[in-house]
Coordinates of C-alpha atoms in Angstrom, one line a residue:
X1 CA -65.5 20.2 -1.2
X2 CA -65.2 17.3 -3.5
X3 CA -61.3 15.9 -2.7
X4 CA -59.5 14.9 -6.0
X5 CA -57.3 12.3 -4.5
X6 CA -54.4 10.0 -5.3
X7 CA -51.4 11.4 -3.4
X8 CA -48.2 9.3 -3.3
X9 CA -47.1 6.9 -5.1
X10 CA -48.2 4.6 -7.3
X11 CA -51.4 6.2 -7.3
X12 CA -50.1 9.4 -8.1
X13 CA -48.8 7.8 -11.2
X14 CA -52.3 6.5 -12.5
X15 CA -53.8 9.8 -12.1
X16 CA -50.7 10.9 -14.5
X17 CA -51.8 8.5 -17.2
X18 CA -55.3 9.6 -15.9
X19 CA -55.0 12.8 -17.0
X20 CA -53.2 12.4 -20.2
X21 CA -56.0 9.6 -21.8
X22 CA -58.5 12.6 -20.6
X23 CA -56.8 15.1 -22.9
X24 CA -56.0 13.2 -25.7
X25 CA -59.5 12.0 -25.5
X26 CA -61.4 14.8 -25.0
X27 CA -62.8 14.2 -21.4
X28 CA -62.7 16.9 -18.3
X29 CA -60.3 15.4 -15.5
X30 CA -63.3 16.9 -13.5
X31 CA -65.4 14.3 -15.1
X32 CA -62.8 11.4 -15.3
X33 CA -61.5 12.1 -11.9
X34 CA -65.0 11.9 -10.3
X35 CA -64.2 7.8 -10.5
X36 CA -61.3 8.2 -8.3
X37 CA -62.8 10.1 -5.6
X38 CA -63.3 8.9 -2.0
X39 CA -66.7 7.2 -0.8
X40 CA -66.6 10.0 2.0
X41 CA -67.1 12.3 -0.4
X42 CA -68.9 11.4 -3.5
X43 CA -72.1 12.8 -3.8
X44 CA -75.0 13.8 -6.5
X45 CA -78.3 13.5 -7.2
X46 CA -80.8 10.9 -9.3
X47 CA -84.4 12.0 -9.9
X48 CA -87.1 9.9 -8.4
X49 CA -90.1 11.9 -9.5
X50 CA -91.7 9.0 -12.0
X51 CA -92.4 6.7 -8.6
X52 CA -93.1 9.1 -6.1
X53 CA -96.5 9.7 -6.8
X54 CA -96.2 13.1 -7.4
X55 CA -97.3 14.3 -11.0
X56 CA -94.7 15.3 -13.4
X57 CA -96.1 18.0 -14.7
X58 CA -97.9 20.6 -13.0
X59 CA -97.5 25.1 -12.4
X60 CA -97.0 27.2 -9.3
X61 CA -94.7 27.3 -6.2
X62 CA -93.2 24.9 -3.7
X63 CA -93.4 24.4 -0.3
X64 CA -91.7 22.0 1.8
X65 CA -93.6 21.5 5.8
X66 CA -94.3 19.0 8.2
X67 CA -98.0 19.9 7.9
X68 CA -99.2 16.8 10.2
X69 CA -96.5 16.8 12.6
X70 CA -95.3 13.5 12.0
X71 CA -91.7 14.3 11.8
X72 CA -91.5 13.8 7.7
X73 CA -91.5 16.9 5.2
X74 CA -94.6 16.9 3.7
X75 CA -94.8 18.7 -0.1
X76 CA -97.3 21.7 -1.2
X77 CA -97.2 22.4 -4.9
X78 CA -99.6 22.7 -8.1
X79 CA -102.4 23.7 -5.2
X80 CA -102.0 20.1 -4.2
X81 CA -101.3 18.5 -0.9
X82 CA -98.8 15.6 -1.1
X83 CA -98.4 13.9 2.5
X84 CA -94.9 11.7 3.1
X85 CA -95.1 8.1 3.3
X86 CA -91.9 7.9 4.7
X87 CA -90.8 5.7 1.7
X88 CA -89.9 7.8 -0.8
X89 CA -93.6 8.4 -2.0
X90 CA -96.6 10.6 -1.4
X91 CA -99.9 10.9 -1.1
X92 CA -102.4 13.2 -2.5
X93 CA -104.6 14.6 0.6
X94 CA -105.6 18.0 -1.1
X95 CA -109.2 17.0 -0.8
X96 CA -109.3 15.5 2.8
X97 CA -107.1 18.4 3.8
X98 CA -109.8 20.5 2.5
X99 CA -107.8 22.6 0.5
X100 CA -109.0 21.4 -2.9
X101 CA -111.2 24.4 -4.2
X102 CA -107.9 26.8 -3.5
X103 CA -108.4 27.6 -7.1
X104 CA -105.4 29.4 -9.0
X105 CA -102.3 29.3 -7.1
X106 CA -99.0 31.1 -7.7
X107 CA -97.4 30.6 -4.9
X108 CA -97.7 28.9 -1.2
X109 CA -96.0 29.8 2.1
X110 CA -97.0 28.2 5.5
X111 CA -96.2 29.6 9.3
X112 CA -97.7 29.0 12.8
X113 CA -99.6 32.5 13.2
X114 CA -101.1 31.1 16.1
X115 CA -99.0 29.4 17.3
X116 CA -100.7 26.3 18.2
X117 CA -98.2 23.9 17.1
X118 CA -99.5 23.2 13.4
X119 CA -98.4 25.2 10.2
X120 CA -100.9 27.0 8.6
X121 CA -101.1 28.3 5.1
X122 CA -101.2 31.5 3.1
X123 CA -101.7 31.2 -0.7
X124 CA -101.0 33.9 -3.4
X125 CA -103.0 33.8 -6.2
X126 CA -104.0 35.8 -9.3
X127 CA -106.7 37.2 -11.4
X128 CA -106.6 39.0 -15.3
X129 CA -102.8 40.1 -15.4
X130 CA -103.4 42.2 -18.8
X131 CA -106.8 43.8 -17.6
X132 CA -107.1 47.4 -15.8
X133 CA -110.3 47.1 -14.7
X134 CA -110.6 43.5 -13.7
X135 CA -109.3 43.1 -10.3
X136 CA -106.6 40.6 -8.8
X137 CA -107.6 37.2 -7.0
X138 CA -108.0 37.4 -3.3
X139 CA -105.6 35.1 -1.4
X140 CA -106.2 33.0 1.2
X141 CA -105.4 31.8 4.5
X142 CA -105.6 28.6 6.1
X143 CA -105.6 27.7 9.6
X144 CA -104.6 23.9 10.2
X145 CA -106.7 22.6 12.5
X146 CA -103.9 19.9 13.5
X147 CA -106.0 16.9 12.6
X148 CA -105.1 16.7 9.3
X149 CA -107.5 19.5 8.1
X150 CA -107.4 23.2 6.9
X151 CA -110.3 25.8 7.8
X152 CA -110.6 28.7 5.1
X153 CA -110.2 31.9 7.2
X154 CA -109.2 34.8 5.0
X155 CA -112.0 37.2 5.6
X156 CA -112.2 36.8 9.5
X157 CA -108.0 37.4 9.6
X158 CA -108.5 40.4 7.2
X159 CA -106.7 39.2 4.7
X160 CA -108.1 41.4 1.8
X161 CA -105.7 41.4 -1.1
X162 CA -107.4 41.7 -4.6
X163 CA -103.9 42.7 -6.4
X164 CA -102.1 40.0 -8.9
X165 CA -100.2 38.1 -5.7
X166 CA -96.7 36.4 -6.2
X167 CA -94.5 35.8 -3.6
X168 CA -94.6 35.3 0.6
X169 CA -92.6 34.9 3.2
X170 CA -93.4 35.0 6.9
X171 CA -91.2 36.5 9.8
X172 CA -91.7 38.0 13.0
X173 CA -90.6 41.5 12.1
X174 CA -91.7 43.3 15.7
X175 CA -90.3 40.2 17.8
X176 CA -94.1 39.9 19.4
X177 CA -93.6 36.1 19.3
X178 CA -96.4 36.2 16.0
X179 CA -95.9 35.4 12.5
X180 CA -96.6 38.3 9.8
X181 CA -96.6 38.3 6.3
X182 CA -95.2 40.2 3.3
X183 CA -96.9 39.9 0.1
X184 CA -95.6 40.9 -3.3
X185 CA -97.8 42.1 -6.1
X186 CA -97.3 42.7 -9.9
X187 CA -97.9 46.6 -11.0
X188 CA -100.9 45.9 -14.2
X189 CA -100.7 47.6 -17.7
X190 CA -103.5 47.5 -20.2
X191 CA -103.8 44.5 -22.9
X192 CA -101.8 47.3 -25.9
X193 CA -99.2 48.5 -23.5
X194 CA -96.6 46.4 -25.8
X195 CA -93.8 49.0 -25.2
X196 CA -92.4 50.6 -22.3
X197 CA -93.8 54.0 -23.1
X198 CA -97.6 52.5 -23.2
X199 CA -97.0 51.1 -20.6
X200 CA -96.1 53.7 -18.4
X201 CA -99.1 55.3 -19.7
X202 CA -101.8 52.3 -19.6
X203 CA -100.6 51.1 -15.7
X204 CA -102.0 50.4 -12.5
X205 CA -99.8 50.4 -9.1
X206 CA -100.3 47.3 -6.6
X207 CA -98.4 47.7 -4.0
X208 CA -97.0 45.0 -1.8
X209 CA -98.5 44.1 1.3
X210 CA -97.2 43.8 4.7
X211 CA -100.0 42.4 7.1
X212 CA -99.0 42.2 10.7
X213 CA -100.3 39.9 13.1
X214 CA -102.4 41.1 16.1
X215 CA -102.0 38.1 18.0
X216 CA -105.8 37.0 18.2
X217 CA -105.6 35.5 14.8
X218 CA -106.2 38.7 13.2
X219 CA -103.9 40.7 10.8
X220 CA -103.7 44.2 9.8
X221 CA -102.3 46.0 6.5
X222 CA -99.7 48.2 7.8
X223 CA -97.3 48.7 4.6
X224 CA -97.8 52.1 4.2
X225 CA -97.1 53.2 7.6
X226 CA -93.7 50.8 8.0
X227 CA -92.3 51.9 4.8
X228 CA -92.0 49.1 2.5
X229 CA -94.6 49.0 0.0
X230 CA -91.6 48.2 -2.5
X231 CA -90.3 50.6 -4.9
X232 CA -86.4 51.1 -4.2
X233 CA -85.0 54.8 -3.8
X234 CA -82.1 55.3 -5.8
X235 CA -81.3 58.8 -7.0
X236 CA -77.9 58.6 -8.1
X237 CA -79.1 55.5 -10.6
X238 CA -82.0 57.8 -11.7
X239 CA -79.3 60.4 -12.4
X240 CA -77.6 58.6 -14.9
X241 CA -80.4 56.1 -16.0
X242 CA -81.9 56.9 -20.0
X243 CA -85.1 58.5 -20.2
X244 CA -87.3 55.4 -20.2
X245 CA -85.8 53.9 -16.9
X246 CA -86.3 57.5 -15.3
X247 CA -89.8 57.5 -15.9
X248 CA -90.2 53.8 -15.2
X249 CA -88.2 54.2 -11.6
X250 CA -91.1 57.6 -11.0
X251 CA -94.3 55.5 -11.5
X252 CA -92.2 52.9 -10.1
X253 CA -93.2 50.3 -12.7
X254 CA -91.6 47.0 -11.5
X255 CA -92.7 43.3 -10.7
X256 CA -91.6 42.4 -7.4
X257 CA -91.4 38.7 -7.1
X258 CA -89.7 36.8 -4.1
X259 CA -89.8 38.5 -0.3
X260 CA -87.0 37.0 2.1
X261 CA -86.4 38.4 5.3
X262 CA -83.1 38.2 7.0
X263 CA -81.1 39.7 9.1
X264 CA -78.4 41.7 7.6
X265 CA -76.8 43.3 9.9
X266 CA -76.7 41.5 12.9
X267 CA -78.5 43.5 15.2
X268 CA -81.4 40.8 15.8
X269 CA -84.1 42.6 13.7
X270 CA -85.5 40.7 10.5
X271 CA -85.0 42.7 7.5
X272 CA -86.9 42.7 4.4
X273 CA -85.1 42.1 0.8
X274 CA -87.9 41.8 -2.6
X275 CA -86.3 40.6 -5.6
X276 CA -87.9 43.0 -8.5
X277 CA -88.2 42.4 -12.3
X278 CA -87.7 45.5 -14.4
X279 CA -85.8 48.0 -12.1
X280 CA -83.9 47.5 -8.5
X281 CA -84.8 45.1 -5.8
X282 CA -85.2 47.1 -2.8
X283 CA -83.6 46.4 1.0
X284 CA -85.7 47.6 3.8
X285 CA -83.9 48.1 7.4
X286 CA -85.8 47.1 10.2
X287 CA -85.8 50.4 12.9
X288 CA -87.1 48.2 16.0
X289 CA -89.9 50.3 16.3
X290 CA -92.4 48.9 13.9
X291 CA -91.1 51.1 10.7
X292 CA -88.0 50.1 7.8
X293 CA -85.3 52.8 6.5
X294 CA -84.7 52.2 2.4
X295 CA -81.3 51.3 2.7
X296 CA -80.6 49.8 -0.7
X297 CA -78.7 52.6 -2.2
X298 CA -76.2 53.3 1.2
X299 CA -76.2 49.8 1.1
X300 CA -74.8 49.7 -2.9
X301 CA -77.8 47.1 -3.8
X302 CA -78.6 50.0 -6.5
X303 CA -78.1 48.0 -9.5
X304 CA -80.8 47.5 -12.4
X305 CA -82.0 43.8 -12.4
X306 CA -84.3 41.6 -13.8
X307 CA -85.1 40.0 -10.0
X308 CA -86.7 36.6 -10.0
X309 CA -85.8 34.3 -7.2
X310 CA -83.8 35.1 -3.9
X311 CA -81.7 33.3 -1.0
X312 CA -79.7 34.8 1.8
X313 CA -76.8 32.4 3.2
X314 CA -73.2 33.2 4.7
X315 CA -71.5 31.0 1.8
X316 CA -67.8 32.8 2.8
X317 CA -68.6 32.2 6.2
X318 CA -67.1 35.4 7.9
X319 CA -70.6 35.8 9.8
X320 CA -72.8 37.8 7.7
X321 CA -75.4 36.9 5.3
X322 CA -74.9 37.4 1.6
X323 CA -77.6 37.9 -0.7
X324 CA -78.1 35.8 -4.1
X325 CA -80.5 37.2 -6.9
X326 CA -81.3 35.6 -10.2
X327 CA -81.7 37.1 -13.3
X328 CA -82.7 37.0 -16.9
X329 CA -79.1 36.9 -17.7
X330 CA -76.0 37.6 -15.1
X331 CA -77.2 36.8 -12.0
X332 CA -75.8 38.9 -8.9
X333 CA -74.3 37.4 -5.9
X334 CA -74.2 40.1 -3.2
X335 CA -71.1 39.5 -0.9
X336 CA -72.2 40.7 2.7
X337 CA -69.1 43.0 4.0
X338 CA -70.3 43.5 7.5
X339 CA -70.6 47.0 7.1
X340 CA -73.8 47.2 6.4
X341 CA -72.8 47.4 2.2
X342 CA -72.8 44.6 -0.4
X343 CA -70.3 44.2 -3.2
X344 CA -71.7 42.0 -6.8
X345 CA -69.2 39.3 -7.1
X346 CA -70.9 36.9 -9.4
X347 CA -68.7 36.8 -12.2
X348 CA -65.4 37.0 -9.6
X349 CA -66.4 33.6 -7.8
X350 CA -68.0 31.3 -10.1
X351 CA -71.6 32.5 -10.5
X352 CA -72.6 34.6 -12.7
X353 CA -74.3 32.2 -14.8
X354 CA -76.4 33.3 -17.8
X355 CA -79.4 31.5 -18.1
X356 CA -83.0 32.5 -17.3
X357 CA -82.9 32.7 -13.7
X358 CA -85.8 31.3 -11.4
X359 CA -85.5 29.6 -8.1
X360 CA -82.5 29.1 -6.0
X361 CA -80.8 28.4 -2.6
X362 CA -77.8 28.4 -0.4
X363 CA -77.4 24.6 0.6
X364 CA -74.5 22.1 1.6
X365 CA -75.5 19.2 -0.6
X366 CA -72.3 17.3 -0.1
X367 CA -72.3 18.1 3.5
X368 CA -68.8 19.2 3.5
X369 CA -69.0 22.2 5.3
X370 CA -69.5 25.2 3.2
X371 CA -72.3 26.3 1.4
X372 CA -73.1 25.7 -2.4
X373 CA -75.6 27.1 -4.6
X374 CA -77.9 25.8 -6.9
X375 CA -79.9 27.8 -9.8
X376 CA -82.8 26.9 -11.8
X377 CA -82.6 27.8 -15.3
X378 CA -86.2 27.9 -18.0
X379 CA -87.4 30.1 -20.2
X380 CA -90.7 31.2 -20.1
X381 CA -91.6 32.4 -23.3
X382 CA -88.6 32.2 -25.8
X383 CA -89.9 34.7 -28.5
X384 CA -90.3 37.1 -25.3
X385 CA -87.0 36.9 -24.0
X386 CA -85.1 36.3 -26.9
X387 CA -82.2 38.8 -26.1
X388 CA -78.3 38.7 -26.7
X389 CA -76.5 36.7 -23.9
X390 CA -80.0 34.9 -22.7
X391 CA -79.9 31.0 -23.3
X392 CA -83.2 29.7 -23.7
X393 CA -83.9 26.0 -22.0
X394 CA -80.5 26.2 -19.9
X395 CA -79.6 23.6 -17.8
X396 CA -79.9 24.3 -13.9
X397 CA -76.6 24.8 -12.3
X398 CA -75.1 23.3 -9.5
X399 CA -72.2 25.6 -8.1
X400 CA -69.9 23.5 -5.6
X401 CA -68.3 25.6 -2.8
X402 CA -64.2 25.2 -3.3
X403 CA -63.9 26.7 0.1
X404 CA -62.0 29.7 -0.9
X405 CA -64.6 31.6 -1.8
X406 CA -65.2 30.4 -5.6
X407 CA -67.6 28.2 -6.8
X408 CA -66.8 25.3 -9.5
X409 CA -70.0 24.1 -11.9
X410 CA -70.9 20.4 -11.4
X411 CA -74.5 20.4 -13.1
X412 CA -73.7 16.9 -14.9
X413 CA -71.2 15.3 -12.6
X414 CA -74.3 15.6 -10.4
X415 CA -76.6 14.4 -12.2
X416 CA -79.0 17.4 -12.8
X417 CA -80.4 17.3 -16.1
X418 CA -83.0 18.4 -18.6
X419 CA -83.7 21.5 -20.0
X420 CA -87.5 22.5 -20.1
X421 CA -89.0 25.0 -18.9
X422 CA -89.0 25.6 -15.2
X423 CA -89.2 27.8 -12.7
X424 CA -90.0 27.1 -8.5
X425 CA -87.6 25.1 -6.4
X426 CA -87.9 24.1 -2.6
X427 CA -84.7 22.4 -0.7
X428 CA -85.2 20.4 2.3
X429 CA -84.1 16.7 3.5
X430 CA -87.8 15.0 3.0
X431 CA -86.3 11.8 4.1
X432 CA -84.5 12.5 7.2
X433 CA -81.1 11.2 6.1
X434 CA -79.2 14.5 6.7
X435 CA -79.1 15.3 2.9
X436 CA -80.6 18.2 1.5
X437 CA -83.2 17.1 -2.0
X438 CA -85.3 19.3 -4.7
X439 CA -88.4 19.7 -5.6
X440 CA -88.3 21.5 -9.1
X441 CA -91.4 23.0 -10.7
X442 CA -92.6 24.3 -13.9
X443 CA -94.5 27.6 -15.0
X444 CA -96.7 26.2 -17.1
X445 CA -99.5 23.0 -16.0
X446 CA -97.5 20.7 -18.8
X447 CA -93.9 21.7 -17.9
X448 CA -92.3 18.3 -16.4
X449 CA -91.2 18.7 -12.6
X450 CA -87.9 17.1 -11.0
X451 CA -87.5 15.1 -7.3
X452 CA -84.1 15.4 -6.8
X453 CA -83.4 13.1 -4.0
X454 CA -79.6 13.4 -2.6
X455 CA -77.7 10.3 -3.0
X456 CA -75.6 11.4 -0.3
X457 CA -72.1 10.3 0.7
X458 CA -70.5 9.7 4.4
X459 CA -69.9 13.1 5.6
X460 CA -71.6 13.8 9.0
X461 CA -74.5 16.5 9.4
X462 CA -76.2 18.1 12.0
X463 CA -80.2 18.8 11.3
X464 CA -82.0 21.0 14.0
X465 CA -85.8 21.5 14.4
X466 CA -86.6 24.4 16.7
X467 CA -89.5 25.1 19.1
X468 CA -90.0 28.5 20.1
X469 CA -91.8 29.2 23.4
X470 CA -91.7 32.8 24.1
X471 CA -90.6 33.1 20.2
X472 CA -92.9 32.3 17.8
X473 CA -93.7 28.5 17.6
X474 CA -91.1 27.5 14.7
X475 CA -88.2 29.9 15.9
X476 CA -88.7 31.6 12.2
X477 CA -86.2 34.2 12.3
X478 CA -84.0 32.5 14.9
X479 CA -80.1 32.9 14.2
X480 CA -77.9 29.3 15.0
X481 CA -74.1 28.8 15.4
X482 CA -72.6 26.1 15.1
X483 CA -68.6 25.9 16.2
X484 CA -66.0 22.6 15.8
X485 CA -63.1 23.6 16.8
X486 CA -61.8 26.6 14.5
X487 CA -64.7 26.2 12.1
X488 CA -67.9 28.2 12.7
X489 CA -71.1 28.1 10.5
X490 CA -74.3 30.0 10.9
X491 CA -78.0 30.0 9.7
X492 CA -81.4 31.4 10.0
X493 CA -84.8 30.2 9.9
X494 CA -86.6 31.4 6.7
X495 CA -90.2 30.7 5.9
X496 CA -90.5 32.1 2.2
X497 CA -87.8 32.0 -0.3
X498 CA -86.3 30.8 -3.5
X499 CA -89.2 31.7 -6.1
X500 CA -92.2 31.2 -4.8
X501 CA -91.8 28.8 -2.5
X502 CA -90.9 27.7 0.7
X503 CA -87.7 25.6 2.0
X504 CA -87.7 23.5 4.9
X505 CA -87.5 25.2 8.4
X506 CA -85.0 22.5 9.8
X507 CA -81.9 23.4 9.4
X508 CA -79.0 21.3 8.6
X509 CA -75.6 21.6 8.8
X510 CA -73.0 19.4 6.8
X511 CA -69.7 18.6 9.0
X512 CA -67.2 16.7 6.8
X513 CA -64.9 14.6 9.0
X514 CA -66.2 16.1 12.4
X515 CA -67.4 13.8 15.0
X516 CA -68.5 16.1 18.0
X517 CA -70.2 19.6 17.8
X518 CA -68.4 21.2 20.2
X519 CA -71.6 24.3 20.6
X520 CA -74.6 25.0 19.2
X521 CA -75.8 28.4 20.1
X522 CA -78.9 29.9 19.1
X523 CA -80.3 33.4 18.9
X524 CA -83.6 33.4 19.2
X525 CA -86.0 36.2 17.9
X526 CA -86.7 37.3 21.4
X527 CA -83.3 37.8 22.1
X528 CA -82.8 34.6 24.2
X529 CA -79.5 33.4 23.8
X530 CA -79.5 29.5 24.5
X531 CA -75.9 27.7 24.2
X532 CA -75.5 23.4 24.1
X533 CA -72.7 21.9 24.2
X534 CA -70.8 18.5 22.8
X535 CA -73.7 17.6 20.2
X536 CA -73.3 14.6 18.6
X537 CA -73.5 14.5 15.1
X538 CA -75.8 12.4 12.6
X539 CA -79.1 13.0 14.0
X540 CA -81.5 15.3 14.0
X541 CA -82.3 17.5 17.5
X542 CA -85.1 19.4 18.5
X543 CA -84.5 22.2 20.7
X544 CA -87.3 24.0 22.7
X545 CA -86.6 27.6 23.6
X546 CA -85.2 28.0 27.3
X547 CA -84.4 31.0 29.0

């Protein structure tokens, strides 16, 4: 949390006069005071996109991923391959990769699957959205060879999806030590299904996908049979919902966007959460035994949405993972009460915002300790969504953690800026100096993208890269702790998140003042528990699984 100094005198004096000349001028004290602020913790951001040789403009997902092993973040986005040249700027490799005839991509997600030690990549993609009888794209997987190249194996893995594909996210879900994937797909209403009646009428179900892995690079579709092929069950909503929403929960008539999996409620099982346009985005309960329970009305996640983007991240810290869902309006900020229920306090802390929701994430971008959250904001098509309490071209927001459970807006003080259209966003530290950046892309191939890189400030940070031995390779899924003293912060690996795209899997952790770690515990998805002790801080560690 940003410290507002000047205690004592005369310096509490100046900050008097400070304040005055603010309000008689017209300027915030938030804004003025951001020039009396300690170096330790100033912080923002400054885009560095026009240098970087990434294109400003471009469509699609994000994914952040060491893809060559070279211990620098490596950027997939617009179907295009960027490689880090550890100097700020990229490299296109698409073609040498040999991912260049990927064709239309919506969205990209990568994971070991077998395990070899090099991130492979699945790719949603899309066919005729307003067409019945035209089938979806199939989407593709690609196994990384780990020389710098990608071999096209979709068909040999059984990956046979021909629905209209959005979001992925990999996780171990059975705890075999192999990745498996969850894909969302968009239900399909004819070209004159212009109202919500015709629609119902004129509509074709896709159901999402889970594949699981067999472990001999071979996946098969098991959705049905676990339970979570993504329409939420929510009787007492039905009950009081008007007659449209009642026949639009039955034929469950809903586009289900971002799949995260996290884990809940603590019990070391990866559970499944879909954030769904239209209706309710459902939360699957992993059983242990290969099937999921549709908890999301026990759980009091029954609430109509518009459900774009998603992230999961403990930003009260009391130990449990809350749940953060953007909107087309009032965005819903699911507070974790370690019961296994969740309680909307958006508008109660700070973030409701109202813009048109897309991507987003839990992160510490000043490093202080506590979680903030950031939300892209873009409309898509303004005549569309032209509705009552819906800004069209909104800023992004920045939401700074006070510590107390609120958040205080600092887009601008940040330096976040611009309001076209936009929609993906992937957080990770591409240049290894313990501060979170991001990537920002736009829907549409001429919407202008963001670098965001973190300007940073002299807080200390912790970044951990995990190798999983008897877990899967990345440790996706993995729980850490991390303990100084009183404080205690925790985090798990996600591969799959935001809106359609992919964070990085390192984790970092911001520590303020604190100069020693005193432990660093970690839960890994086979239930190893594996404990360090005295870490120092300001570097990053890579920890192999140990029994």
């Amino acid at each position: 949390m940003i410290k507002r100094i000047i205690t004592g005198n005369p310096a509490s004096f100046i900050v008097v006069i400070a304040t005055v000349i603010a309000f008689l001028t017209g300027i915030s004290f938030w804004s003025f005071s951001r020039y009396w602020q300690t170096p330790d913790t100033l912080s923002g951001f400054s885009n560095i996109l026009e240098n970087s040789g990434i294109p400003h403009k471009g469509y699609g997902g994000a994914a952040w991923i060491d893809y060559d092993n070279d211990g620098f973040l490596d950027l997939f986005s617009n179907a295009k391959l960027y490689r880090n040249n550890h100097n700020d700027t990229f490299t296109d490799v698409t073609k040498h990769a040999g991912l260049d005839k990927s064709g239309y991509v919506i969205a990209a997600a990568f994971g070991d699957y077998d395990n070899d030690g090099c991130l492979d990549l699945y790719l949603s993609r899309n066919g005729k959205v307003a067409s019945l009888d035209a089938p979806g794209a199939s989407d593709l997987l690609y196994h990384n060879n780990c020389n710098g190249t990608f071999s096209e194996v979709s068909q040999h893995a059984g990956i046979k999806d021909l629905f209209h594909g959005h979001g992925v996210a990999w996780a171990d879900y059975n705890n075999d030590g192999y990745l498996d994937i969850y894909v969302s797909n968009w239900y399909v209403a004819a070209q004159n299904a212009n109202t919500a009646d015709a629609a119902i009428k004129a509509y074709r179900f896709e159901p999402n996908i889970l594949y699981r892995n067999n472990g001999d690079g071979t996946f098969t579709n098991i959705t049905k049979e676990a339970g979570v092929i993504g329409n939420a069950q929510c009787d007492k909503l039905k009950e009081i919902a008007d007659r449209i929403t009642r026949k639009m929960m039955d034929v469950n008539l809903r586009f289900p966007y971002q799949p995260i999996w996290f884990d809940y409620n603590n019990d070391g099982r990866m559970d499944l959460f879909v954030a769904t346009d239209n209706l309710v985005s459902p939360l699957y309960r992993n059983n242990g035994d290969g099937t999921f329970n549709d908890v999301t009305e026990e759980a009091g996640l029954c609430k109509l949405g518009t459900g774009m983007g998603v992230t999961v991240g403990d930003y009260d810290n009391n130990g449990y993972l809350d749940i953060y869902v953007t909107n087309h309006g009032k965005n819903y900020l699911w507070q974790n009460k370690g019961d296994g229920t969740f309680l909307e306090v958006a508008e109660k802390v700070g973030v409701a915002d109202r813009g048109m929701g897309w991507g987003t994430a839990f992160f510490d971008y000043d490093n202080d300790g506590d979680l903030d959250l950031y939300v892209v904001n873009g409309t898509q098509n303004p005549a569309q969504f032209n509705k009552p309490g819906v800004k069209q071209n909104d800023l992004d927001e920045l939401f700074q953690n006070n510590g107390d459970g609120t958040f205080t807006k600092i887009t601008n003080e940040a330096g976040i800026y611009g309001n076209q259209p936009k929609a993906a966003a992937a957080f990770a530290d591409y240049n290894n100096d313990g501060f979170i950046d991001i990537f920002v892309r736009g829907r549409r191939n001429n919407d202008e993208g963001r670098l965001y890189q973190n300007k940073k400030n002299r807080n200390n940070w912790l970044t951990l890269q995990l190798i999983g031995t008897k877990s899967n390779r990345d440790g996706v899924g993995a729980r850490i702790i991390i303990k100084s003293g009183a404080t205690s912060q925790i985090r798990e690996v996600t591969s799959g998140d935001s809106y359609l795209a992919q964070n990085g899997l390192w984790q970092t952790f911001g520590l303020g003042s604190t100069s020693i770690v005193d432990t660093v515990e970690i839960i890994w998805p086979s239930g190893i528990k594996q404990k360090l002790h005295n870490i120092k801080v300001n570097q990053k560690m890579v920890i192999t699984e140990k029994e």
